[in-house]
Short mmCIF file of C-alpha atoms in Angstrom, two decimals:
data_model
loop_
_atom_site.label_atom_id
_atom_site.label_comp_id
_atom_site.label_asym_id
_atom_site.label_seq_id
_atom_site.Cartn_x
_atom_site.Cartn_y
_atom_site.Cartn_z
CA MET A 55 35.23 -9.47 25.26
CA ASP A 56 36.75 -6.69 23.22
CA ILE A 57 34.63 -4.12 21.56
CA SER A 58 35.77 -3.50 18.02
CA GLY A 59 34.88 -0.80 15.54
CA ALA A 60 32.36 -3.04 13.79
CA ASP A 61 30.47 -3.51 17.06
CA LEU A 62 30.33 0.23 17.55
CA ILE A 63 28.94 0.65 14.05
CA THR A 64 26.30 -2.01 14.72
CA MET A 65 25.39 -0.30 17.97
CA ALA A 66 25.12 3.05 16.24
CA ARG A 67 22.90 1.53 13.56
CA TYR A 68 20.42 0.10 16.06
CA LEU A 69 20.46 3.27 18.13
CA ALA A 70 19.89 5.39 15.06
CA ALA A 71 17.07 3.14 13.85
CA GLY A 72 15.32 3.37 17.22
CA LEU A 73 15.70 7.14 17.40
CA CYS A 74 14.63 7.53 13.79
CA MET A 75 11.44 5.54 14.26
CA GLY A 76 10.64 6.93 17.70
CA ILE A 77 11.11 10.60 16.90
CA GLY A 78 9.77 10.18 13.38
CA ALA A 79 6.51 8.75 14.70
CA ILE A 80 5.70 11.82 16.80
CA GLY A 81 4.79 14.13 13.94
CA PRO A 82 2.46 11.82 12.00
CA ALA A 83 0.81 10.70 15.24
CA ILE A 84 -0.05 14.28 16.22
CA GLY A 85 -1.15 15.06 12.68
CA GLN A 86 -3.37 12.03 12.36
CA GLY A 87 -4.91 12.66 15.75
CA MET A 88 -5.71 16.23 14.79
CA ALA A 89 -7.23 15.11 11.50
CA ALA A 90 -9.41 12.53 13.29
CA SER A 91 -10.50 14.97 16.00
CA HIS A 92 -11.52 17.65 13.51
CA ALA A 93 -13.29 15.09 11.33
CA LEU A 94 -15.20 13.95 14.43
CA ASP A 95 -16.12 17.55 15.18
CA GLY A 96 -17.46 17.92 11.67
CA MET A 97 -19.37 14.64 11.86
CA ALA A 98 -20.98 15.62 15.17
CA ARG A 99 -22.06 18.92 13.68
CA GLN A 100 -23.23 17.51 10.35
CA PRO A 101 -23.94 13.78 10.57
CA GLU A 102 -25.17 13.73 6.96
CA MET A 103 -21.64 14.57 5.80
CA GLU A 104 -20.18 11.52 7.54
CA ASN A 105 -19.33 9.54 4.40
CA SER A 106 -17.40 12.21 2.57
CA LEU A 107 -15.73 13.41 5.79
CA LEU A 108 -14.55 9.89 6.54
CA ARG A 109 -13.11 9.45 3.05
CA THR A 110 -11.34 12.80 3.09
CA MET A 111 -10.02 12.12 6.59
CA ILE A 112 -8.56 8.77 5.54
CA VAL A 113 -6.84 10.28 2.51
CA GLY A 114 -5.51 13.15 4.59
CA GLN A 115 -4.23 10.81 7.26
CA ALA A 116 -2.58 8.64 4.63
CA ILE A 117 -0.71 11.65 3.28
CA THR A 118 0.18 12.75 6.80
CA GLU A 119 1.53 9.29 7.40
CA SER A 120 4.09 9.49 4.60
CA THR A 121 6.68 11.24 6.81
CA GLY A 122 6.31 8.40 9.30
CA ILE A 123 6.71 5.92 6.46
CA TYR A 124 9.89 7.69 5.38
CA SER A 125 11.36 7.25 8.84
CA LEU A 126 10.25 3.62 8.84
CA VAL A 127 12.03 3.06 5.54
CA VAL A 128 15.17 4.74 6.88
CA ALA A 129 14.97 2.61 10.03
CA ILE A 130 14.54 -0.57 7.97
CA ILE A 131 17.53 0.37 5.83
CA LEU A 132 19.58 1.10 8.96
CA VAL A 133 18.75 -2.21 10.62
CA PHE A 134 18.66 -4.57 7.67
CA VAL A 135 20.58 -3.11 4.75
CA ALA A 136 23.23 -0.65 5.92
CA GLY A 137 26.49 -1.78 7.46
CA MET B 188 15.65 -2.34 -5.75
CA LEU B 189 15.87 -2.64 -2.00
CA SER B 190 17.04 -6.07 -1.05
CA TYR B 191 16.89 -7.36 2.46
CA ASN B 192 18.17 -10.88 2.12
CA GLY B 193 19.15 -12.73 5.24
CA LEU B 194 18.52 -9.61 7.17
CA MET B 195 17.69 -10.83 10.64
CA GLY B 196 20.96 -12.67 11.14
CA ALA B 197 22.58 -10.25 13.55
CA GLY B 198 19.54 -8.72 15.15
CA VAL B 199 17.34 -11.26 16.84
CA ALA B 200 19.17 -14.51 16.38
CA ALA B 201 18.46 -15.37 20.01
CA SER B 202 14.73 -15.75 19.57
CA GLU B 203 14.62 -17.14 16.08
CA ALA B 204 12.85 -20.32 17.07
CA TRP B 205 9.57 -18.49 17.24
CA MET B 206 6.88 -17.99 14.62
CA GLY B 207 8.68 -17.71 11.37
CA ILE B 208 11.06 -15.08 12.60
CA GLU B 209 13.96 -16.94 11.05
CA ARG B 210 12.16 -16.59 7.75
CA LEU B 211 11.54 -12.85 8.10
CA GLY B 212 12.95 -11.14 5.06
CA GLU B 213 14.38 -14.33 3.65
CA GLU B 214 13.50 -14.61 0.02
CA LEU B 215 13.60 -17.22 -2.66
CA ILE B 216 15.35 -15.34 -5.40
CA ALA B 217 15.70 -16.75 -8.88
CA THR B 218 18.26 -15.00 -11.03
CA VAL B 219 18.07 -15.15 -14.79
CA ARG B 220 20.81 -13.74 -16.96
CA VAL B 221 19.37 -11.83 -19.88
CA GLY B 222 22.20 -10.61 -22.04
CA PRO B 223 24.47 -8.43 -19.90
CA VAL B 224 22.13 -7.96 -16.93
CA ASP B 225 21.04 -10.24 -14.13
CA VAL B 226 17.29 -10.18 -13.61
CA SER B 227 16.17 -11.53 -10.27
CA PHE B 228 12.69 -12.63 -9.33
CA ASP B 229 11.22 -12.88 -5.87
CA LEU B 230 9.56 -16.24 -6.49
CA PRO B 231 7.00 -16.24 -3.61
CA ALA B 232 5.87 -12.73 -4.49
CA VAL B 233 5.49 -13.63 -8.15
CA ALA B 234 3.63 -16.85 -7.35
CA VAL B 235 1.27 -15.28 -4.80
CA SER B 236 0.65 -12.32 -7.07
CA LEU B 237 -0.19 -14.61 -9.99
CA PHE B 238 -2.46 -16.64 -7.71
CA VAL B 239 -4.31 -13.50 -6.61
CA THR B 240 -4.66 -12.42 -10.24
CA ALA B 241 -6.01 -15.82 -11.26
CA LEU B 242 -8.45 -15.77 -8.34
CA LEU B 243 -9.74 -12.33 -9.31
CA VAL B 244 -10.13 -13.35 -12.95
CA ALA B 245 -11.93 -16.56 -12.01
CA VAL B 246 -14.34 -14.76 -9.67
CA SER B 247 -14.97 -12.11 -12.32
CA ILE B 248 -15.82 -14.73 -14.93
CA TRP B 249 -18.05 -16.54 -12.46
CA LEU B 250 -19.87 -13.29 -11.61
CA ARG B 251 -20.20 -12.38 -15.29
CA ARG B 252 -21.80 -15.75 -16.01
CA GLY B 253 -24.42 -15.06 -13.36
CA LEU B 254 -25.81 -12.03 -15.14
CA PRO B 255 -29.30 -12.43 -16.61
CA ARG B 256 -29.29 -13.27 -20.30
CA GLU B 257 -31.64 -10.54 -21.47
CA ARG B 258 -31.58 -6.93 -20.44
CA GLU B 259 -34.89 -7.10 -18.63
CA GLY B 260 -34.39 -10.58 -17.20
CA PRO B 261 -34.99 -11.39 -13.53
CA LEU B 262 -32.27 -10.06 -11.20
CA THR B 263 -29.96 -12.83 -10.11
CA GLN B 264 -28.00 -12.98 -6.87
CA ARG B 265 -24.66 -12.51 -8.59
CA ALA B 266 -25.96 -9.58 -10.61
CA GLY B 267 -27.11 -7.96 -7.38
CA PHE B 268 -23.71 -8.52 -5.79
CA LEU B 269 -21.96 -7.10 -8.85
CA ALA B 270 -24.22 -4.04 -8.86
CA ALA B 271 -23.62 -3.44 -5.15
CA LEU B 272 -19.84 -3.77 -5.61
CA LEU B 273 -19.89 -1.39 -8.56
CA GLU B 274 -22.03 1.14 -6.74
CA LEU B 275 -19.83 0.98 -3.65
CA SER B 276 -16.60 1.51 -5.59
CA ARG B 277 -18.21 4.24 -7.65
CA SER B 278 -19.38 6.13 -4.59
CA GLN B 279 -16.09 5.67 -2.73
CA LEU B 280 -13.39 5.90 -5.39
CA VAL B 281 -14.61 8.37 -7.99
CA ALA B 282 -17.13 10.49 -6.07
CA GLY B 283 -17.37 13.98 -7.50
CA PHE B 284 -15.47 13.27 -10.72
CA ASP B 285 -16.60 14.32 -14.16
CA GLU B 286 -18.65 11.54 -15.73
CA PRO B 287 -16.30 10.65 -18.66
CA LEU B 288 -13.24 10.68 -16.39
CA ALA B 289 -15.00 8.60 -13.73
CA LYS B 290 -15.91 6.02 -16.37
CA ARG B 291 -12.30 5.80 -17.49
CA VAL B 292 -10.69 5.77 -14.03
CA LEU B 293 -13.09 3.50 -12.15
CA PRO B 294 -12.04 0.18 -13.76
CA LEU B 295 -8.37 0.92 -13.05
CA THR B 296 -8.72 2.02 -9.44
CA ALA B 297 -11.32 -0.62 -8.56
CA THR B 298 -8.97 -3.28 -9.96
CA LEU B 299 -6.07 -1.80 -7.98
CA PHE B 300 -8.20 -1.86 -4.83
CA LEU B 301 -9.32 -5.48 -5.21
CA TYR B 302 -5.83 -6.68 -6.16
CA ILE B 303 -4.08 -4.93 -3.28
CA LEU B 304 -6.82 -5.99 -0.86
CA LEU B 305 -6.41 -9.67 -1.74
CA CYS B 306 -2.60 -9.35 -1.72
CA ASN B 307 -2.73 -7.88 1.79
CA TRP B 308 -5.25 -10.39 3.08
CA ILE B 309 -3.35 -13.38 1.79
CA GLY B 310 -0.43 -12.44 4.04
CA ILE B 311 -2.58 -13.31 7.08
CA LEU B 312 -2.18 -17.03 6.38
CA PRO B 313 0.59 -18.37 8.63
CA ILE B 314 2.13 -20.46 5.85
CA PRO B 315 5.84 -20.23 5.10
CA TYR B 316 6.61 -18.26 1.96
CA ILE B 317 2.97 -17.19 1.53
CA VAL B 318 3.61 -13.49 2.11
CA SER B 319 1.89 -10.42 0.76
CA PRO B 320 3.42 -9.52 -2.59
CA THR B 321 2.90 -5.90 -1.51
CA GLN B 322 5.74 -6.20 1.00
CA ASN B 323 8.16 -6.49 -1.87
CA LEU B 324 8.98 -2.91 -2.82
CA ASN B 325 8.84 -3.70 -6.53
CA VAL B 326 5.10 -4.44 -6.46
CA PRO B 327 3.75 -1.22 -4.87
CA MET B 328 6.37 0.91 -6.60
CA GLY B 329 5.49 -0.62 -9.96
CA MET B 330 1.82 0.19 -9.39
CA ALA B 331 2.65 3.73 -8.24
CA ILE B 332 4.77 4.37 -11.33
CA MET B 333 1.99 2.94 -13.48
CA VAL B 334 -0.47 5.40 -11.90
CA TYR B 335 2.03 8.24 -12.47
CA VAL B 336 2.45 7.40 -16.15
CA LEU B 337 -1.30 6.94 -16.63
CA ALA B 338 -2.08 10.27 -14.95
CA HIS B 339 0.22 12.03 -17.42
CA TYR B 340 -1.23 10.04 -20.31
CA TYR B 341 -4.80 10.98 -19.42
CA ALA B 342 -3.82 14.59 -18.87
CA LEU B 343 -2.11 14.74 -22.26
CA ARG B 344 -5.07 13.10 -23.94
CA THR B 345 -7.72 15.37 -22.44
CA ARG B 346 -5.89 18.69 -22.25
CA GLY B 347 -3.23 18.58 -24.91
CA VAL B 348 0.53 18.93 -24.57
CA ARG B 349 0.64 22.70 -24.24
CA LEU B 350 -1.90 23.04 -21.49
CA HIS B 351 -0.47 20.10 -19.57
CA LEU B 352 3.09 21.42 -19.67
CA ARG B 353 1.89 24.87 -18.71
CA SER B 354 0.33 23.48 -15.53
CA TYR B 355 3.91 22.95 -14.31
CA LEU B 356 4.53 26.70 -14.52
CA GLU B 357 1.67 27.52 -12.17
CA PRO B 358 1.25 29.45 -10.00
CA ASN B 359 4.66 30.90 -10.85
CA PRO B 360 7.41 29.81 -13.31
CA ILE B 361 9.94 29.98 -10.45
CA LEU B 362 8.16 27.01 -8.89
CA LEU B 363 8.87 24.74 -11.87
CA PRO B 364 11.54 22.60 -10.12
CA MET B 365 9.30 22.46 -7.04
CA ASN B 366 6.42 21.14 -9.15
CA ILE B 367 8.58 18.50 -10.82
CA VAL B 368 10.12 17.32 -7.55
CA GLY B 369 6.71 17.33 -5.90
CA ASP B 370 5.36 15.15 -8.68
CA MET B 371 8.14 12.60 -8.24
CA GLY B 372 7.94 12.69 -4.45
CA ARG B 373 4.22 12.07 -4.59
CA THR B 374 4.75 8.93 -6.64
CA LEU B 375 7.58 7.81 -4.37
CA SER B 376 5.51 8.23 -1.23
CA HIS B 377 2.53 6.60 -2.96
CA GLY B 378 4.53 3.41 -3.40
CA PHE B 379 6.44 3.59 -0.13
CA ARG B 380 3.24 4.09 1.89
CA LEU B 381 1.78 0.72 0.93
CA PHE B 382 5.15 -1.02 1.11
CA GLY B 383 6.05 0.47 4.50
CA ASN B 384 2.70 -0.30 6.08
CA ILE B 385 2.61 -3.91 4.96
CA LEU B 386 6.30 -4.67 5.59
CA GLY B 387 6.21 -2.84 8.94
CA GLY B 388 3.18 -4.87 9.94
CA ALA B 389 4.85 -8.11 8.92
CA ILE B 390 8.02 -7.27 10.88
CA LEU B 391 6.03 -6.27 13.96
CA THR B 392 3.87 -9.39 13.72
CA ALA B 393 6.98 -11.54 13.76
CA LEU B 394 8.98 -9.49 16.30
CA ALA B 395 6.47 -8.79 19.08
CA PRO B 396 5.64 -12.45 19.92
CA ALA B 397 9.34 -13.31 19.74
CA LEU B 398 10.18 -10.58 22.24
CA LEU B 399 7.32 -11.60 24.53
CA ALA B 400 8.42 -15.21 24.36
CA ARG B 401 11.84 -14.30 25.77
CA ALA B 402 10.35 -13.33 29.12
CA VAL B 403 8.98 -16.40 30.87
CA PHE B 404 6.11 -14.67 32.64
CA LEU B 405 4.97 -13.06 29.37
CA LEU B 406 5.08 -16.33 27.45
CA PRO B 407 1.30 -16.98 27.60
CA PHE B 408 0.66 -13.66 25.87
CA ALA B 409 2.97 -14.35 22.95
CA PHE B 410 0.55 -16.43 20.92
CA PRO B 411 -2.60 -14.24 21.30
CA VAL B 412 -0.55 -11.12 20.67
CA GLY B 413 0.89 -12.66 17.52
CA VAL B 414 -2.52 -13.71 16.21
CA GLY B 415 -4.05 -10.38 17.15
CA LEU B 416 -1.32 -8.37 15.44
CA ASP B 417 -1.55 -10.60 12.39
CA LEU B 418 -5.30 -10.03 12.10
CA PHE B 419 -5.01 -6.31 12.86
CA PHE B 420 -2.33 -5.67 10.27
CA GLY B 421 -3.77 -8.09 7.76
CA ILE B 422 -7.44 -7.20 7.84
CA PHE B 423 -7.65 -3.66 9.24
CA VAL B 424 -4.46 -2.01 7.98
CA GLY B 425 -4.58 -4.08 4.80
CA THR B 426 -8.08 -2.86 3.94
CA ILE B 427 -7.33 0.76 4.83
CA GLN B 428 -4.10 0.79 2.83
CA ALA B 429 -5.75 -0.82 -0.21
CA LEU B 430 -8.50 1.81 -0.04
CA VAL B 431 -5.96 4.59 0.42
CA PHE B 432 -3.84 3.42 -2.50
CA ALA B 433 -6.84 3.26 -4.84
CA LEU B 434 -8.25 6.57 -3.57
CA LEU B 435 -4.94 8.35 -4.02
CA ALA B 436 -4.52 6.83 -7.48
CA SER B 437 -7.85 8.25 -8.61
CA ALA B 438 -7.16 11.54 -6.82
CA TYR B 439 -3.78 11.92 -8.57
CA ILE B 440 -5.28 11.18 -11.97
CA ASN B 441 -8.13 13.60 -11.30
CA LEU B 442 -5.65 16.26 -10.18
CA ALA B 443 -3.49 15.83 -13.28
CA VAL B 444 -6.46 15.89 -15.63
CA SER B 445 -8.50 18.72 -14.16
CA SER B 446 -6.04 21.06 -12.42
#
């Protein structure tokens, strides 16, 4: 079986999508973990603040997540749309 | 916008016999020619979205009918439910807002929350073509742009044109392009966040069981993993993302009005 240029492009697309999602997930994961850990610290110290801490933590994590979502969108475009 | 028709063809053709994977990303598109432009509709998304809207309207009317007739009448069950729902959304979505702004924003964001929540939950059903409308980019992006426009409208109404435009020059006029781009990027990520979470969940829900099913000794895990992922992404992620979308919508409006 011969490998043509189109196959190489397909291979590069899948490879790039995997790298994009894998590396792109590192940052948001660390950020979300840090947000959760500090929110837990705060909750342990001041249990009466739990409600507002939880809400702020979820919003903060959602914003942290947007970089991960960008890499997901790029990966989806690479796999499904590009080429 | 982004179109992903017939997308899985090359990728996972080998395992397509499993759990709707051959339907992943396949859409029923109706194209209508209006003058010089082709307008295409994602029929399942439109139908499911209309169904969710009708359901919400029907439940609202039913709840409204359950209210006591006089002001001091005995508290009914539905009135209690309505009051609890209102209090919950007030304490979660518009906590700490000025009272007039909270009154104006709460109906919008509570409606956004309930609509997105039902849209996400309806994707759990393993029925062909019953997918979450929120995994079509046009739906979340349309809502995000609506929130963007409304935030500017409210800001113009409450603060006047001058003061609103001047807020783009703060803290320094050099940062004007930064402020404009940040505004747009915020809206873009607002829409993409919901879209990416729901579509990513749907792809993973279809892909993981298919991959497990390819290895014989992992075959027994394929079904529970599929159901588990479906419930996790549908109920847990769906609820969180609906809450996040509504929270961010009210936060953006509050930021535009009071910054």
